[in-house]
mmCIF file of C-alpha atoms in Angstrom:
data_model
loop_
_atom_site.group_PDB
_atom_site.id
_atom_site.type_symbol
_atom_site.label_atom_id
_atom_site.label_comp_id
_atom_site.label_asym_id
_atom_site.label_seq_id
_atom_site.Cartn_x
_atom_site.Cartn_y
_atom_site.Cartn_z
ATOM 1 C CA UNK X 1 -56.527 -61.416 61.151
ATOM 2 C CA UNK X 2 -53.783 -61.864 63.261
ATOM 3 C CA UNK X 3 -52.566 -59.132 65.466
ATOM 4 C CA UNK X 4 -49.934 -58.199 67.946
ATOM 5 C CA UNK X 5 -50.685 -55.205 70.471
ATOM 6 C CA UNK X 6 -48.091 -54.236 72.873
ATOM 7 C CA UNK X 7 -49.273 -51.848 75.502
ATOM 8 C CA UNK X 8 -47.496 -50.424 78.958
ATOM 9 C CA UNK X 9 -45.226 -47.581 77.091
ATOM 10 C CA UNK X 10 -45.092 -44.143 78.523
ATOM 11 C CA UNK X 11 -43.210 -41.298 80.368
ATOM 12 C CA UNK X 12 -40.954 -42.882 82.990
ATOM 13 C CA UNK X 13 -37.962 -40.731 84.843
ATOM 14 C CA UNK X 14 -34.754 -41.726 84.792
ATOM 15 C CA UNK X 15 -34.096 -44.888 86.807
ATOM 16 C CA UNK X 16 -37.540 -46.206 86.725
ATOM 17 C CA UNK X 17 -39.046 -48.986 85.550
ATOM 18 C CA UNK X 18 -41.912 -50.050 83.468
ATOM 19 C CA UNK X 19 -43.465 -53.537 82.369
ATOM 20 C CA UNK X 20 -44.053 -53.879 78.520
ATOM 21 C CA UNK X 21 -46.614 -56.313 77.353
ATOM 22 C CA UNK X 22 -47.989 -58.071 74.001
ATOM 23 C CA UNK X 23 -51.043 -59.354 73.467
ATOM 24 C CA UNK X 24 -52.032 -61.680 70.603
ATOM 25 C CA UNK X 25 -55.232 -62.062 68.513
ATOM 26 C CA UNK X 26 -55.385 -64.749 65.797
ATOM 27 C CA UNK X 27 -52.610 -66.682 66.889
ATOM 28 C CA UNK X 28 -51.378 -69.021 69.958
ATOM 29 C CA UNK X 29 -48.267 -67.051 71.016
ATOM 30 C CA UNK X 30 -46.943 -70.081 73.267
ATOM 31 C CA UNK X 31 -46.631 -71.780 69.650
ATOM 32 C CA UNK X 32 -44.162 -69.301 68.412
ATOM 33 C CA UNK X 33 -40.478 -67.939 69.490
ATOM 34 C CA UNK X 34 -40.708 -64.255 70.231
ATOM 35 C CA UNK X 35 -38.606 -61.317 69.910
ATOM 36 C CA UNK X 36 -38.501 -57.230 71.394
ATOM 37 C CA UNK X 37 -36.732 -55.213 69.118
ATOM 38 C CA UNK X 38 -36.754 -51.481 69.538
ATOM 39 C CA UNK X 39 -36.232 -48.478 67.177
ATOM 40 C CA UNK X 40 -35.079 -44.658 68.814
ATOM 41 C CA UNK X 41 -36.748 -42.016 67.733
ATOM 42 C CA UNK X 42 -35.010 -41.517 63.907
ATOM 43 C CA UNK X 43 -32.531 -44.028 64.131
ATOM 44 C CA UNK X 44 -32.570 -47.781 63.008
ATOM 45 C CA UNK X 45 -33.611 -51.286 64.444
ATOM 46 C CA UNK X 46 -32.104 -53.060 67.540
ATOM 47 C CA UNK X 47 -32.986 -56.287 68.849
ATOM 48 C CA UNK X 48 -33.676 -56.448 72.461
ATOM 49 C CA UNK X 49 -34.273 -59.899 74.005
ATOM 50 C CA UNK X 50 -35.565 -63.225 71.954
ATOM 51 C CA UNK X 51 -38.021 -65.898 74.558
ATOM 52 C CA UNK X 52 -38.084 -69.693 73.148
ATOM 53 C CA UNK X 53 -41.736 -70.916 72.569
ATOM 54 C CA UNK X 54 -41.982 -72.732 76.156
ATOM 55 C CA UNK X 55 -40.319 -69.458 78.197
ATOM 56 C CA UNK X 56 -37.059 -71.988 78.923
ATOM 57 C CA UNK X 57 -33.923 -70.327 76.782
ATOM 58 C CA UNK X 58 -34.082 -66.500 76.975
ATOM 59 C CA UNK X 59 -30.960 -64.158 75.279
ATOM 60 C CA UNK X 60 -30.384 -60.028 76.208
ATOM 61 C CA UNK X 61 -28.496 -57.733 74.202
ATOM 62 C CA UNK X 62 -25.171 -56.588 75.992
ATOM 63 C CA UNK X 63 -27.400 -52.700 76.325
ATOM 64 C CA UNK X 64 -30.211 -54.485 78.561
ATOM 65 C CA UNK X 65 -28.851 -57.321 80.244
ATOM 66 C CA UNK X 66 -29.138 -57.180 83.806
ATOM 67 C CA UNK X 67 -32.101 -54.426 83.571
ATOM 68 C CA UNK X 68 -34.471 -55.779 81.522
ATOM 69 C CA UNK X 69 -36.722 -59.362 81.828
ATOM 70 C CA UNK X 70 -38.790 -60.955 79.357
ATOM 71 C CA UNK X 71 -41.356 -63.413 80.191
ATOM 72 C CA UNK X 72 -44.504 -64.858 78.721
ATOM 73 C CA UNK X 73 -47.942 -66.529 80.019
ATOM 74 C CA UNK X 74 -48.517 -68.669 77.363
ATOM 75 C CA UNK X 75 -52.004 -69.485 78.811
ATOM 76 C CA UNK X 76 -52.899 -65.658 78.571
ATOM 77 C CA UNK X 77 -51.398 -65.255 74.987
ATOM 78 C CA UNK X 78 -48.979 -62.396 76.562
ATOM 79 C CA UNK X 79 -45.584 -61.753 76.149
ATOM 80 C CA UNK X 80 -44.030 -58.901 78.595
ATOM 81 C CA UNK X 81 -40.570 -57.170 78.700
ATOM 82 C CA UNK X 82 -40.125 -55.706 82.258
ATOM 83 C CA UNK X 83 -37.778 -52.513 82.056
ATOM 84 C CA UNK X 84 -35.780 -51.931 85.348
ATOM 85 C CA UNK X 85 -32.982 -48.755 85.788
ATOM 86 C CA UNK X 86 -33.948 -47.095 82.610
ATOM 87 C CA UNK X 87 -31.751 -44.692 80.772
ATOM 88 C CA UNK X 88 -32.499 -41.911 78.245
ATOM 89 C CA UNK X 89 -30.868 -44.288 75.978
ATOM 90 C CA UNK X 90 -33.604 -46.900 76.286
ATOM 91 C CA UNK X 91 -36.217 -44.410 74.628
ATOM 92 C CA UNK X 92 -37.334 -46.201 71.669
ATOM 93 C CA UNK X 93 -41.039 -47.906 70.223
ATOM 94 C CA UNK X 94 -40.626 -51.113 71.653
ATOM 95 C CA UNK X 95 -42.390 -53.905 69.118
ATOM 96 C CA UNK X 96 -42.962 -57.246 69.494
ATOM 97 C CA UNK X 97 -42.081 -59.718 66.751
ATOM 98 C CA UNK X 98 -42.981 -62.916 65.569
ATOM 99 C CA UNK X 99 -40.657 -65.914 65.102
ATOM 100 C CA UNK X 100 -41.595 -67.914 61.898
ATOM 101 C CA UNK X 101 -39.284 -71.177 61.492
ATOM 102 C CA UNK X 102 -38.195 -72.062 58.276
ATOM 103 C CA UNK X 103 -35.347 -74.137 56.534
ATOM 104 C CA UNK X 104 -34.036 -74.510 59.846
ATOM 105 C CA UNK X 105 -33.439 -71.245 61.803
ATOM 106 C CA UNK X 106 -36.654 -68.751 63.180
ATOM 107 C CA UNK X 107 -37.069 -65.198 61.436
ATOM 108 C CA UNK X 108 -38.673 -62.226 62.155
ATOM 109 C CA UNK X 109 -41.741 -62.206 60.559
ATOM 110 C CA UNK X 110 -44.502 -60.408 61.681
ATOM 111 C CA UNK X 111 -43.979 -57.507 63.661
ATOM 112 C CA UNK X 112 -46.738 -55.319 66.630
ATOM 113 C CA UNK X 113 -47.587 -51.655 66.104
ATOM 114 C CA UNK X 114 -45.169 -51.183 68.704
ATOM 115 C CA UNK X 115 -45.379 -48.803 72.067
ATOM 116 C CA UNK X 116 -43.125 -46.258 72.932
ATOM 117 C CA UNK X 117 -41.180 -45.378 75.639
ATOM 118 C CA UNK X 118 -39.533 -42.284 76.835
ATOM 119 C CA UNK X 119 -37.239 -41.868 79.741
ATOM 120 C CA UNK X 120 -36.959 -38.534 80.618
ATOM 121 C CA UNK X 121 -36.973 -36.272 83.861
ATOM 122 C CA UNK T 1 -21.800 -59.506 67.476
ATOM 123 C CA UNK T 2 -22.179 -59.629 63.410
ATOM 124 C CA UNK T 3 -22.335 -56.198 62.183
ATOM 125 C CA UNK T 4 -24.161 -55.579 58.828
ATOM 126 C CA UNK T 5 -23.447 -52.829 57.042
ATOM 127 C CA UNK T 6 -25.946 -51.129 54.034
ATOM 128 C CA UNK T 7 -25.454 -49.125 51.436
ATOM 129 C CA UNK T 8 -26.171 -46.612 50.245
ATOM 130 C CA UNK T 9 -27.605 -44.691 53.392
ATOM 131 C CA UNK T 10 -30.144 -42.719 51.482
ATOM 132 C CA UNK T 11 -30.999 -43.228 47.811
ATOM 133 C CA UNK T 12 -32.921 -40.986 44.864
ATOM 134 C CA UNK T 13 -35.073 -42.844 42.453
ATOM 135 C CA UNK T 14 -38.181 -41.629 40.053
ATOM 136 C CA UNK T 15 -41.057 -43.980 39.407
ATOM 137 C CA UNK T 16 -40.231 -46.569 37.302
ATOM 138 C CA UNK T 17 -36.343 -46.665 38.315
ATOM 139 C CA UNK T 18 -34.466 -50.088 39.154
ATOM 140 C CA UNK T 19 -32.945 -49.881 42.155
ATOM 141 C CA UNK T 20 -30.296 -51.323 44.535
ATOM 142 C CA UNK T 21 -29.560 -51.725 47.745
ATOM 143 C CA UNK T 22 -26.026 -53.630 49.440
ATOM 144 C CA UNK T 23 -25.763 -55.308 52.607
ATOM 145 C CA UNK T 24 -22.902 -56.577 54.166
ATOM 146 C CA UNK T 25 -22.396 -58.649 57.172
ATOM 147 C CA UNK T 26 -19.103 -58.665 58.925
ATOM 148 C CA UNK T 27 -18.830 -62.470 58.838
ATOM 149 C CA UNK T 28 -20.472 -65.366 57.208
ATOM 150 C CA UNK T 29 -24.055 -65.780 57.527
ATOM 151 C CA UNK T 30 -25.001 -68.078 54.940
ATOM 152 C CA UNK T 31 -28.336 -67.380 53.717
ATOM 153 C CA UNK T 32 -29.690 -66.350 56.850
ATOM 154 C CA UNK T 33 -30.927 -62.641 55.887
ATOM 155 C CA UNK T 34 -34.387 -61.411 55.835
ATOM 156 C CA UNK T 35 -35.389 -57.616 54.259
ATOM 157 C CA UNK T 36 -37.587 -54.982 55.270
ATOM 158 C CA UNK T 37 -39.753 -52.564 54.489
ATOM 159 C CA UNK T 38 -40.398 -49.380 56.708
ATOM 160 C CA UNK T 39 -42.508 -46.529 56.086
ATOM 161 C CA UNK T 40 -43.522 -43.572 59.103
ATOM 162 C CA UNK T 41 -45.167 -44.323 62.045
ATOM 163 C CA UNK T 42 -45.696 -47.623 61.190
ATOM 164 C CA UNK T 43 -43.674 -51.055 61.894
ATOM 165 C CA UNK T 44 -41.327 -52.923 59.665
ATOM 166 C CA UNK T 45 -42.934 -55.480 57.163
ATOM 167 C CA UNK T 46 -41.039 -58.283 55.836
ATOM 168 C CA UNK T 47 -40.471 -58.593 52.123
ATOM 169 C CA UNK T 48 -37.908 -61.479 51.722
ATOM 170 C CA UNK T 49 -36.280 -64.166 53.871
ATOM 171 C CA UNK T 50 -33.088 -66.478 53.758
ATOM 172 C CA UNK T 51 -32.055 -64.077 51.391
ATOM 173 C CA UNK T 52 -34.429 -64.219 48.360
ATOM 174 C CA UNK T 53 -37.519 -66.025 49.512
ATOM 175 C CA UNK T 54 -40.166 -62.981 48.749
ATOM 176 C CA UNK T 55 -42.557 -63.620 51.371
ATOM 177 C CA UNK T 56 -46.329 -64.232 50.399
ATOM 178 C CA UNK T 57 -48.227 -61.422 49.284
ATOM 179 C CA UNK T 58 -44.797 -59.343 48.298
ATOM 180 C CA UNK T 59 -45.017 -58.091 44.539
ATOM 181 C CA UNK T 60 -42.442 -59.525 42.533
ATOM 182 C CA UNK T 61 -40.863 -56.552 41.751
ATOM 183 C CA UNK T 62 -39.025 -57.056 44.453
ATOM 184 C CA UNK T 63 -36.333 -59.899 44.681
ATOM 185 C CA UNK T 64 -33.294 -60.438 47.102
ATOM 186 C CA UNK T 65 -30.033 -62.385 46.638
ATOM 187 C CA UNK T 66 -26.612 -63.016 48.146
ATOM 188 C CA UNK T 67 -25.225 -65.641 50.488
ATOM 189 C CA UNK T 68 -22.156 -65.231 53.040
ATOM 190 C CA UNK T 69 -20.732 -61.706 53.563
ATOM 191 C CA UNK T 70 -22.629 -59.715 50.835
ATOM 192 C CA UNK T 71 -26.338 -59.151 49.993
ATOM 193 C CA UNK T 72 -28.876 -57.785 47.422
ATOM 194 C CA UNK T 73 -32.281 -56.171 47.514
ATOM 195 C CA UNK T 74 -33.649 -55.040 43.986
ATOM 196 C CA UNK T 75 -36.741 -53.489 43.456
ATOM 197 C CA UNK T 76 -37.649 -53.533 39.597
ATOM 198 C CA UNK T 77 -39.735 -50.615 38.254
ATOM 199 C CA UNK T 78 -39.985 -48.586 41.541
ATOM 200 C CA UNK T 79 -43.408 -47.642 42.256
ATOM 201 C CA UNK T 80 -44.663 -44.569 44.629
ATOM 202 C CA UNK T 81 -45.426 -46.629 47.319
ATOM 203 C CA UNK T 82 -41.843 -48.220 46.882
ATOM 204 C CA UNK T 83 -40.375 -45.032 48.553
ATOM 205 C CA UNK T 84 -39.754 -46.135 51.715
ATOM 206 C CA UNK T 85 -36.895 -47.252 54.525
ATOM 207 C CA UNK T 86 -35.566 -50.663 54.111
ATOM 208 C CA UNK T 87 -33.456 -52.896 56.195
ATOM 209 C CA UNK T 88 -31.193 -55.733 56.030
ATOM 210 C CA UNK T 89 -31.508 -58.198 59.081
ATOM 211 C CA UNK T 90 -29.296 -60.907 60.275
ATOM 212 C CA UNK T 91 -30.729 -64.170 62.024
ATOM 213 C CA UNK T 92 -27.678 -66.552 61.790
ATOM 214 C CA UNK T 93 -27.398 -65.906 65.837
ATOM 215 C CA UNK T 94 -30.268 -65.204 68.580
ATOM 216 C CA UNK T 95 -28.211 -61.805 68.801
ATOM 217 C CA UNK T 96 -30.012 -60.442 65.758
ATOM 218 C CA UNK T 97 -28.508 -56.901 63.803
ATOM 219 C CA UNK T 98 -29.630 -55.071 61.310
ATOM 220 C CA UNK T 99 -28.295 -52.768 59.001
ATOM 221 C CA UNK T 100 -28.654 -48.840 59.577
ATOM 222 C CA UNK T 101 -31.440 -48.572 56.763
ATOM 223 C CA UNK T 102 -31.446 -47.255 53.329
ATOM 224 C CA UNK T 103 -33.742 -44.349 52.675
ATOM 225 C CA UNK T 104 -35.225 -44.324 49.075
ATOM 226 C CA UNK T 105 -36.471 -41.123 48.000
ATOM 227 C CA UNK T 106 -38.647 -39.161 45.495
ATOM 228 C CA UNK T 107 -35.891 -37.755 42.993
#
């Protein structure tokens, strides 16, 4: 069965940091593209950062760039998100997603349980 | 950044209903849509991809089309474990949105 478990969410103050990561059962994550996408407490989806398979092309959403790294060890089967400066608006459930290619362009397809985060003094 | 947009924001259905949901992206996007499927507490899970591929395992109530600017998720003869949040996602760029969600509910 194949599973994604991120782990590393918690209670942080304001300005802090924290290091999300994802660990992968059933599947070689260095095979796949991967995604963070996070979801506030009530409110809808929004995509974080996407990693290539090999760790080489790496994209931020305009609300995290310059605070927040991803990273991966394919040779662990981890992904992380390291969270620097964090704002009230960054509390969320932070999931890890799946790339699955087809036709041409990846898709999310198989999403974590996700961990969640709150920033809060 | 694309912006889709989803409507309606919440919806009211009984068992056995057909139901609806619109997406709209704020620029082209081909086919490049996926749908989801939220319920509480619990992470999305795909139903259908480049717009109305239903992925494996997906009944075939439900069915998805559109291509370009303006989408369709139908779910045929809702069922009670149909009542759920669903989203419209864009993957024509890296810089992925979604839509704000659609909220079906027990009428």
């Amino acid at each position: 069965e194949v599973q994604l478990v991120e782990s590393g969410g918690g209670l942080v103050q304001p300005g802090g940091s924290l290091r999300l990561s994802c660990s992968a059962s059933g599947l070689t994550l260095g095979g796949f593209e991967m995604n963070w996408v996070r979801q506030a407490p009530g409110k809808g989806l929004e995509w974080v950062s996407y990693i290539s398979s090999s760790g080489s092309t790496i994209y931020y959403a305009d609300s995290v760039r310059g605070r927040f790294t991803i990273s991966r060890d394919n040779a662990q089967n981890l992904l992380y998100l390291q969270m620097n400066s964090l704002r009230a608006e960054d509390t969320a459930v932070y999931y890890c997603v799946r790339l699955r290619m087809y036709s041409g362009l990846p898709f999310d397809d198989f999403w974590g349980q996700g961990t969640l985060v709150t920033v809060s003094s | 950044d694309i912006q889709m947009t989803q409507s309606p924001s919440t919806l009211s259905a009984s068992v056995g209903d057909r139901v609806t949901i619109t997406c709209r992206a704020s620029q082209s996007i081909s086919d490049w849509l996926a749908w989801y499927q939220q319920k509480p507490g619990k992470p999305p899970k795909l139903l259908i991809y480049k717009a109305s591929t239903l992925e494996s395992g997906v009944p075939s109530r439900f069915s998805g089309s559109g291509s370009g600017t303006e989408f369709t998720l139908t779910i045929n003869s809702l069922q009670p474990d149909d009542f759920a949040t669903y989203y419209c996602h864009q993957y024509d760029t890296y810089y992925r949105t979604f839509g704000q969600g659609t909220k079906v509910e027990i009428q």
